[in-house]
JSON list of C-alpha atoms in Angstrom, two decimals:
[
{"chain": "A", "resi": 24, "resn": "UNK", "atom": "CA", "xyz": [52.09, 117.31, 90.39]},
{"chain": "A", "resi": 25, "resn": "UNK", "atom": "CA", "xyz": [55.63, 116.13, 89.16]},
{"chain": "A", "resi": 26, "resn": "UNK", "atom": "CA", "xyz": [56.72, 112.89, 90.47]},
{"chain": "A", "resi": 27, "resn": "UNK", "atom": "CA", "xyz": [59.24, 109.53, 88.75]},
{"chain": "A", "resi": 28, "resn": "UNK", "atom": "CA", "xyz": [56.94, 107.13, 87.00]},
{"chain": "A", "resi": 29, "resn": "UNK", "atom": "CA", "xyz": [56.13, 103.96, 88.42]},
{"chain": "A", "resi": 30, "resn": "UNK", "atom": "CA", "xyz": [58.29, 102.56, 85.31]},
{"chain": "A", "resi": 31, "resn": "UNK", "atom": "CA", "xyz": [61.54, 104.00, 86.34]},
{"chain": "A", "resi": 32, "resn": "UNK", "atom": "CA", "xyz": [63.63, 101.16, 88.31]},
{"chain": "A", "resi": 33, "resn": "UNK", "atom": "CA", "xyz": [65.42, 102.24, 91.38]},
{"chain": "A", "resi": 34, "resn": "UNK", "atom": "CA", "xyz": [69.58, 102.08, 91.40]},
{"chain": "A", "resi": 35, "resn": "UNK", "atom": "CA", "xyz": [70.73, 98.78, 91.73]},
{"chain": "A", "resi": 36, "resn": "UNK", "atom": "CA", "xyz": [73.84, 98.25, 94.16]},
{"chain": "A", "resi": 37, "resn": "UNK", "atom": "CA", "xyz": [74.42, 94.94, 93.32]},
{"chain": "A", "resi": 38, "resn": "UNK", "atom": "CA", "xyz": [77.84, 92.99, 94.29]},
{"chain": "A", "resi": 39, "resn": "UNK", "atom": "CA", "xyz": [79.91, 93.86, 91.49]},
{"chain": "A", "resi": 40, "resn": "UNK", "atom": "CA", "xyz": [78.15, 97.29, 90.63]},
{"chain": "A", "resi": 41, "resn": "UNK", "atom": "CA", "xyz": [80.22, 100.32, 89.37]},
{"chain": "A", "resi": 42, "resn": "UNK", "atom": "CA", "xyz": [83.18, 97.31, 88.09]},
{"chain": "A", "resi": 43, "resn": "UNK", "atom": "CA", "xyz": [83.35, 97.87, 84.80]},
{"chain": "A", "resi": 44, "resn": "UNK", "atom": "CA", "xyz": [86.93, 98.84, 84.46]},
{"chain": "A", "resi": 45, "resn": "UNK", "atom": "CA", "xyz": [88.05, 97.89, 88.00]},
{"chain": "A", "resi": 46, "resn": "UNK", "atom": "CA", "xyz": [87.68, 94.22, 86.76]},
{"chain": "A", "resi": 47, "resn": "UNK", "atom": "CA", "xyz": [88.27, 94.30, 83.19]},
{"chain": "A", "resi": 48, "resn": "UNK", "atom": "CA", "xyz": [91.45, 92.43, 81.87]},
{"chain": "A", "resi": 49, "resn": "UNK", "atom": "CA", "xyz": [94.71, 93.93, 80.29]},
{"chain": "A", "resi": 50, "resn": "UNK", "atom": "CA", "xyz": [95.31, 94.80, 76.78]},
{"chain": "A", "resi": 51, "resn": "UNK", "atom": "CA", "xyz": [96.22, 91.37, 75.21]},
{"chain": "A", "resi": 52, "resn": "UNK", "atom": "CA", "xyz": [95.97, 89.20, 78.58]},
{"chain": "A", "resi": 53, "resn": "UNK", "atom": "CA", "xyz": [91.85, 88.14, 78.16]},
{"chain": "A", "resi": 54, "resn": "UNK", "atom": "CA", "xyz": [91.12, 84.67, 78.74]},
{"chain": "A", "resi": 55, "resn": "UNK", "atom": "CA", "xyz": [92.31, 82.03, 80.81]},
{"chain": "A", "resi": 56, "resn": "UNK", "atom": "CA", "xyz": [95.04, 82.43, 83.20]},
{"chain": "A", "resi": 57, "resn": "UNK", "atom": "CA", "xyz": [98.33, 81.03, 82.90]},
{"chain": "A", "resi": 58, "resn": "UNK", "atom": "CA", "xyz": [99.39, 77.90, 84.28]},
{"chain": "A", "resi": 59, "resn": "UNK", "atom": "CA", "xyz": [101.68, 79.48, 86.77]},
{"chain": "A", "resi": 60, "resn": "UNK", "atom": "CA", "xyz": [98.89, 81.17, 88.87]},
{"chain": "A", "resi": 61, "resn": "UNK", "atom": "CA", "xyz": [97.90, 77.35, 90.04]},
{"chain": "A", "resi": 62, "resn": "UNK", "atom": "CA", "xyz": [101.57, 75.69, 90.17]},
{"chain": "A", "resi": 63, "resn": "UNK", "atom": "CA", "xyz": [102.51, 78.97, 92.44]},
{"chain": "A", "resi": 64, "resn": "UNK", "atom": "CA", "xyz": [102.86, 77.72, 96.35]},
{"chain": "A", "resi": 65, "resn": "UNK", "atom": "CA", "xyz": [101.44, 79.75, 99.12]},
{"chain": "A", "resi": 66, "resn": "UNK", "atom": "CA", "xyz": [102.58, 79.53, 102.89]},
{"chain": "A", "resi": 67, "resn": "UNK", "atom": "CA", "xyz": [101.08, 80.72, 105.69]},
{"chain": "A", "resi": 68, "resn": "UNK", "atom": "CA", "xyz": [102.57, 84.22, 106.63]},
{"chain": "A", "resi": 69, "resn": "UNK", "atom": "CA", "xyz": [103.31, 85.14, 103.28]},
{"chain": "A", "resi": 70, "resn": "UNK", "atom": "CA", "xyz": [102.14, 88.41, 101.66]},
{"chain": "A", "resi": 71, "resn": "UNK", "atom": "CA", "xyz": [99.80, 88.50, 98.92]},
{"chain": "A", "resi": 72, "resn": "UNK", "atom": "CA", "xyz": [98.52, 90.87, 96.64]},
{"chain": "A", "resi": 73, "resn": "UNK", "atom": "CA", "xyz": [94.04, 90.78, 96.39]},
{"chain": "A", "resi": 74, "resn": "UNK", "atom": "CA", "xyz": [93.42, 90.83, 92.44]},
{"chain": "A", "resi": 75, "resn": "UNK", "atom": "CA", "xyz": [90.29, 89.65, 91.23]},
{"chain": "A", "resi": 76, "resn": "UNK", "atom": "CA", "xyz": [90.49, 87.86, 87.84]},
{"chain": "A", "resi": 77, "resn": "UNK", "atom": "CA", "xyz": [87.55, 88.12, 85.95]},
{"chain": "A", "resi": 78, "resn": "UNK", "atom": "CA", "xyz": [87.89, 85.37, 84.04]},
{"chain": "A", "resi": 79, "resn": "UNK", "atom": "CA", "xyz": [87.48, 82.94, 86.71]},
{"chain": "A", "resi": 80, "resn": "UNK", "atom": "CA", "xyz": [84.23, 83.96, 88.52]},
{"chain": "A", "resi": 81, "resn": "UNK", "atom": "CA", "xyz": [84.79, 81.31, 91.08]},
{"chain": "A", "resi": 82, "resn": "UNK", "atom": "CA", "xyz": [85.90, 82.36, 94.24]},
{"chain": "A", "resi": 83, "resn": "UNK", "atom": "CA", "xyz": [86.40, 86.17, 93.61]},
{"chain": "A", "resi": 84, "resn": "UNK", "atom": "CA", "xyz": [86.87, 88.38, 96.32]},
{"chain": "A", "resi": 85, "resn": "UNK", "atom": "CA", "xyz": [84.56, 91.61, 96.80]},
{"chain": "A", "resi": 86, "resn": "UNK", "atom": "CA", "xyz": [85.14, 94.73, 94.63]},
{"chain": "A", "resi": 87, "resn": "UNK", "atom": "CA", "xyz": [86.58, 96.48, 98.19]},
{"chain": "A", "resi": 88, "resn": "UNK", "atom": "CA", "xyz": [89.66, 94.04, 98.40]},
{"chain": "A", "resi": 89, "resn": "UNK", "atom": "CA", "xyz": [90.84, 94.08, 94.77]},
{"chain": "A", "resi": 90, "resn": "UNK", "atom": "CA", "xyz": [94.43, 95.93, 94.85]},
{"chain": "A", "resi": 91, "resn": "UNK", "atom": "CA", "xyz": [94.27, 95.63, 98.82]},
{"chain": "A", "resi": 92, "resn": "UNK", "atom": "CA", "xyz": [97.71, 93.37, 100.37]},
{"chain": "A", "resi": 93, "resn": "UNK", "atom": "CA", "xyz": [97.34, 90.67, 103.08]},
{"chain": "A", "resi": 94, "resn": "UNK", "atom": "CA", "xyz": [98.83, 88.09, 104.56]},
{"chain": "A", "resi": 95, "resn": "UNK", "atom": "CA", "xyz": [98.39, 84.28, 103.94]},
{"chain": "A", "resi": 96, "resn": "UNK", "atom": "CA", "xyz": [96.12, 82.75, 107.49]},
{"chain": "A", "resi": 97, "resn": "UNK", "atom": "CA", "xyz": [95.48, 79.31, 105.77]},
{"chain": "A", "resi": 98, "resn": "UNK", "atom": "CA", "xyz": [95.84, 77.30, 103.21]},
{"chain": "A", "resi": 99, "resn": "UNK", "atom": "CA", "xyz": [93.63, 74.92, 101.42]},
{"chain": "A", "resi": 100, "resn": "UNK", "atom": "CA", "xyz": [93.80, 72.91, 97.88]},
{"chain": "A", "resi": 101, "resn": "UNK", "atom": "CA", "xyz": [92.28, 75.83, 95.79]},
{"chain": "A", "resi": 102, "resn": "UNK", "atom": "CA", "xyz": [92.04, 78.63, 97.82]},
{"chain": "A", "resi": 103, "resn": "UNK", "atom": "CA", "xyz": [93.97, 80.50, 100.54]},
{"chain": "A", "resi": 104, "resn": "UNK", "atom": "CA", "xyz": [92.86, 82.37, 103.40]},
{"chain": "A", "resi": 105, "resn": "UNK", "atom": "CA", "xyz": [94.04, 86.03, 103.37]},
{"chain": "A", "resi": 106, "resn": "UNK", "atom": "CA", "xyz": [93.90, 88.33, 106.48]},
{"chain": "A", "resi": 107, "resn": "UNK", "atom": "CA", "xyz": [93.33, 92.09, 105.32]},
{"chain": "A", "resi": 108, "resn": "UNK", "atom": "CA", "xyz": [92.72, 95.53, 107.01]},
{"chain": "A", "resi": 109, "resn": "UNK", "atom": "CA", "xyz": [89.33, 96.87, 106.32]},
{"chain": "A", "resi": 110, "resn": "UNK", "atom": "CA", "xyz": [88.87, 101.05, 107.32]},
{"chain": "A", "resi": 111, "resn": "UNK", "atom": "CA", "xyz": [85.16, 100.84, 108.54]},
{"chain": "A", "resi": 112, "resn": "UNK", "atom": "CA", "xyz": [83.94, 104.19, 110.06]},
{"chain": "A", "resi": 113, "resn": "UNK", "atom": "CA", "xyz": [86.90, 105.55, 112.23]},
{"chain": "A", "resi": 114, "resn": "UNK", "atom": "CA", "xyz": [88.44, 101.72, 113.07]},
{"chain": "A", "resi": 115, "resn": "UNK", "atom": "CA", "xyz": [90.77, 99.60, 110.98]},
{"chain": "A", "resi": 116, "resn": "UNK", "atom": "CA", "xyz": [89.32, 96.11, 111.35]},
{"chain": "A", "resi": 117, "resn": "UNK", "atom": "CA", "xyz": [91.28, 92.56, 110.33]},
{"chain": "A", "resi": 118, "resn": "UNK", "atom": "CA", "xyz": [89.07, 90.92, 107.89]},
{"chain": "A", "resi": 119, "resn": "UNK", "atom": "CA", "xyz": [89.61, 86.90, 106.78]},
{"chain": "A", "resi": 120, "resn": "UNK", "atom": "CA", "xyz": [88.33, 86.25, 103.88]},
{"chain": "A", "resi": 121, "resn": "UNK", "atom": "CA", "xyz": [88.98, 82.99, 101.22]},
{"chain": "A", "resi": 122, "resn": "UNK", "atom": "CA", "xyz": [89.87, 83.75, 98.69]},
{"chain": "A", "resi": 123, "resn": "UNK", "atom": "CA", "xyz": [91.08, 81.21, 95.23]},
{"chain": "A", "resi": 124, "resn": "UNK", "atom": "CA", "xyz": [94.80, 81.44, 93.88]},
{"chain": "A", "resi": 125, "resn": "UNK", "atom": "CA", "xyz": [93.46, 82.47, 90.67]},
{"chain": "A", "resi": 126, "resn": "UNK", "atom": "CA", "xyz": [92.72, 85.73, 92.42]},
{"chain": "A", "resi": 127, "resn": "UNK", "atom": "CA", "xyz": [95.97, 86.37, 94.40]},
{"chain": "A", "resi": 128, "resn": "UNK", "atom": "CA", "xyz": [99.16, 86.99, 93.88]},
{"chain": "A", "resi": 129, "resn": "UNK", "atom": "CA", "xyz": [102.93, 87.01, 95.61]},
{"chain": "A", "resi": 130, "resn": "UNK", "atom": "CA", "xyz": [103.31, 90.74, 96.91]},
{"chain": "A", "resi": 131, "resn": "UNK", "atom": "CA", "xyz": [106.70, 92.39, 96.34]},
{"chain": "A", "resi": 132, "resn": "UNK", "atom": "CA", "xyz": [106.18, 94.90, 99.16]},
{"chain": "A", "resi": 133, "resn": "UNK", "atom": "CA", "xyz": [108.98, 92.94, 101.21]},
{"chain": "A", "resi": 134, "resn": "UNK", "atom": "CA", "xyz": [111.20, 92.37, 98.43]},
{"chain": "A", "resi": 135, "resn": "UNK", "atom": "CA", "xyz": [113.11, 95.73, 99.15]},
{"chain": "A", "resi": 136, "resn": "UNK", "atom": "CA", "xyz": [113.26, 94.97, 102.94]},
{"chain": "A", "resi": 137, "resn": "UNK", "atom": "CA", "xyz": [114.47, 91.71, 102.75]},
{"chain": "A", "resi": 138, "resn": "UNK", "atom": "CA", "xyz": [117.42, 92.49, 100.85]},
{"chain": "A", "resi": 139, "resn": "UNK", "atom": "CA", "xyz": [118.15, 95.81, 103.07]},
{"chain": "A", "resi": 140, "resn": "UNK", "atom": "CA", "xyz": [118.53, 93.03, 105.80]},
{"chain": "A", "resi": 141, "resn": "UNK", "atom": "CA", "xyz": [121.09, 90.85, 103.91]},
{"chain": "A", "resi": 142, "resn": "UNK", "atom": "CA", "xyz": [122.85, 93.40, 103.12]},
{"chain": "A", "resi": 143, "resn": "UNK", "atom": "CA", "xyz": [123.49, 94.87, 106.85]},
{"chain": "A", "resi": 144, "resn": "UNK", "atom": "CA", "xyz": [124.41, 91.40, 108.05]},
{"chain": "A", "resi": 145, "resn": "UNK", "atom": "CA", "xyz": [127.24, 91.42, 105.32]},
{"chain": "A", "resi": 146, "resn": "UNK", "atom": "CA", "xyz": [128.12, 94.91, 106.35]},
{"chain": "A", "resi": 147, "resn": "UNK", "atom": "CA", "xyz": [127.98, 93.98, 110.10]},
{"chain": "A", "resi": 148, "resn": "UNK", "atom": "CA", "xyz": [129.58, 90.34, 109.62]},
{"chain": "A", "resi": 149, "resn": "UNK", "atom": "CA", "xyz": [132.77, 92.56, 107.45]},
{"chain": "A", "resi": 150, "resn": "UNK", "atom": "CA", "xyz": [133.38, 94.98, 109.89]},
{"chain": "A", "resi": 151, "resn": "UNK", "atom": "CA", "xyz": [133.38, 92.55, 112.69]},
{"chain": "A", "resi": 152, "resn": "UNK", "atom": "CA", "xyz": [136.11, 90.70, 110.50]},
{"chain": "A", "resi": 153, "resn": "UNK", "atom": "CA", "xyz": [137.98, 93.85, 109.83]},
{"chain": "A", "resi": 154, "resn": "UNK", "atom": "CA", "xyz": [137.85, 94.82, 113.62]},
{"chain": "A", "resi": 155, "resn": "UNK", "atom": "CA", "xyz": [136.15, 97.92, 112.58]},
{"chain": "A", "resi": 156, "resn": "UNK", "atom": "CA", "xyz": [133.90, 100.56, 115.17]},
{"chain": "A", "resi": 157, "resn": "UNK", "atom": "CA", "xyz": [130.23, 99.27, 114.70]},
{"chain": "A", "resi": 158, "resn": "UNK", "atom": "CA", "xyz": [128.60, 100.57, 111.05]},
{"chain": "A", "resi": 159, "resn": "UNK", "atom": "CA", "xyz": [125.75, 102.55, 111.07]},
{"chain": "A", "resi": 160, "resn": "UNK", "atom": "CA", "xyz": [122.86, 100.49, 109.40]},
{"chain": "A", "resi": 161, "resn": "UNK", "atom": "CA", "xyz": [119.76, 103.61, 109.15]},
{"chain": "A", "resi": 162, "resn": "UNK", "atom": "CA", "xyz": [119.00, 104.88, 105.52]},
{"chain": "A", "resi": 163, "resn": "UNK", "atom": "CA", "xyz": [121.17, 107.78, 105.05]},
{"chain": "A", "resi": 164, "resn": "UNK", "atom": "CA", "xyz": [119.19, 110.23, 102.84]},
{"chain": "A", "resi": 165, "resn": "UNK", "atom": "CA", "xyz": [122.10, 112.12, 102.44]},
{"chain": "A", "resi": 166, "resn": "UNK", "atom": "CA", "xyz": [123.34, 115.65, 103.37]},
{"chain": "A", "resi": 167, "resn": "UNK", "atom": "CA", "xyz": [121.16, 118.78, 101.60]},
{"chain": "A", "resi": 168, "resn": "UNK", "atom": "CA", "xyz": [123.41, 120.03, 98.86]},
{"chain": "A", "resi": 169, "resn": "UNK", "atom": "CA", "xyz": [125.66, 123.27, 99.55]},
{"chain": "A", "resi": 170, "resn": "UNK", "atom": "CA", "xyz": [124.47, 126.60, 99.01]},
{"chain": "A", "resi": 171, "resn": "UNK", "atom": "CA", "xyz": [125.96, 128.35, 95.91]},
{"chain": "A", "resi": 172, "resn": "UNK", "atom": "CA", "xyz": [126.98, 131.94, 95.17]},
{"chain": "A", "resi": 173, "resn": "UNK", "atom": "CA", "xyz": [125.41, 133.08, 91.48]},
{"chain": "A", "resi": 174, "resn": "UNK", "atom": "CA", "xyz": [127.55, 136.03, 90.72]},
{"chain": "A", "resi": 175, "resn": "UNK", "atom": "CA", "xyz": [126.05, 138.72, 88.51]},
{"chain": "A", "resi": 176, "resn": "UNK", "atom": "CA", "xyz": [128.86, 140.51, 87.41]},
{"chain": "A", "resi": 177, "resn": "UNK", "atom": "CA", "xyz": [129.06, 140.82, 83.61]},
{"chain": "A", "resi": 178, "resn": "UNK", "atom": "CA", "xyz": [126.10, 140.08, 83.01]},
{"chain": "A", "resi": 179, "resn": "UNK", "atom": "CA", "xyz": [123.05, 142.15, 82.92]},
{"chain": "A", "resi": 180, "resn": "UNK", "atom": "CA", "xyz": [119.51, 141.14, 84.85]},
{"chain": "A", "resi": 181, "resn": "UNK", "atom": "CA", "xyz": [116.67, 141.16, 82.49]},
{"chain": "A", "resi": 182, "resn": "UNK", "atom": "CA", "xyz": [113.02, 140.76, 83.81]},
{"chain": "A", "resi": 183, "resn": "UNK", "atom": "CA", "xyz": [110.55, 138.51, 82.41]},
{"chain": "A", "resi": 184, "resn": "UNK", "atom": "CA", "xyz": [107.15, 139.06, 82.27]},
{"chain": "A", "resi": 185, "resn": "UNK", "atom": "CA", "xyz": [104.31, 137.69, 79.51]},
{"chain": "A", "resi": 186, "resn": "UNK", "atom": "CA", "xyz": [103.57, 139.64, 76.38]},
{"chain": "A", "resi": 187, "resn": "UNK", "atom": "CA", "xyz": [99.79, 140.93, 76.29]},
{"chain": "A", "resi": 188, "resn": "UNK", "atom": "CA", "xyz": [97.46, 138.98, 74.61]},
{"chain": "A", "resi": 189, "resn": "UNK", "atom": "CA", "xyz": [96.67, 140.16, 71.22]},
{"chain": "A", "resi": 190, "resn": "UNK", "atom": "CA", "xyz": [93.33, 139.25, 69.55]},
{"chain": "A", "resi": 191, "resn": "UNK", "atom": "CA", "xyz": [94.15, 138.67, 65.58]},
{"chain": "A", "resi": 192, "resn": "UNK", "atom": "CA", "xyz": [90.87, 138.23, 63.31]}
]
C-alpha cells in the first residue's frame, strides 16, 4: 500500500497565503510610511486606489483587493470606507469594505478625464465668443495614413531567406 504519512500537514490557505511578493515593499521604501499618507484628506465620492502596506498590519484589506480601485462610501478618523467591484462566479458584486488610509491611496484614473472636460468648456466657451459653428468635442484618432507607391525601378529585388545551419566542432 502507498499512502501520505500521517506526518505530512495538509496545505494551509490561510488569509495572507501565496503573498510573498504581492505584499512586499519597494526597493528602498521599507519601514514606516510617510507622513503624507495620514495628513492626505479623503471625501466621500472620491476614487481610491486598494494598496495594502505591509508595514502597518492594522487594518489591511484582503489579498483580493490590493491593486483593485474604488470609490470613497464613508469616512471615519482612521479609516475610510471603499466601495469595490468583486467578479464572483458569473456576477460583478459591490463590495464595502473599511479599509485604513495607510492602505489607500488617491487614484489618478480621472485625472485624464477631468482635464478633457476643462478643456472642451474652453473650446466651447471660445467658439461661442468667436461666433463660430459648434466644435466637435469626440477624440479624433485621426485619419489612417495614405497609401504609398514603392517604385522598383533601378533597383533590383533580392530575396531573403536564412542560411542553413552549420554544425562546427
Amino acid at each position: 500500500f502507498f499512502f501520505c504519512s500521517p506526518l505530512a500537514m495538509p496545505r494551509s490557505n490561510g488569509y495572507r497565503c501565496n503573498t510573498r511578493d504581492l505584499f512586499s515593499r519597494p526597493f528602498r521604501q521599507h519601514g514606516m510610511p510617510n507622513l503624507q499618507t495620514y495628513l492626505t484628506t479623503y471625501k466621500v465620492g472620491d476614487y481610491v486606489d486598494v494598496v495594502a502596506n505591509s508595514a502597518i498590519q492594522k487594518g489591511m484589506p484582503h489579498k483580493y483587493y490590493h491593486g483593485k480601485t474604488g470609490i470613497v462610501w464613508n469616512v471615519t478618523p482612521r479609516a475610510v470606507g471603499v466601495e469595490l467591484n468583486k467578479m464572483v462566479g458569473n456576477r460583478i458584486m459591490k463590495k464595502r469594505i473599511f479599509v485604513r488610509v495607510e492602505h489607500v491611496q488617491k487614484s489618478k484614473c480621472r485625472e485624464h478625464f477631468l482635464t478633457r472636460v476643462k478643456e472642451n468648456e474652453n473650446k466651447k466657451r471660445a467658439a461661442k465668443e468667436n461666433n463660430q459653428p459648434k466644435v466637435s468635442l469626440k477624440r479624433d484618432p485621426g485619419w489612417p495614413s495614405d497609401s504609398k507607391l514603392v517604385r522598383t525601378t533601378g533597383t533590383t529585388i533580392e530575396n531573403v531567406t536564412p542560411l542553413e545551419y552549420e554544425f562546427v566542432v
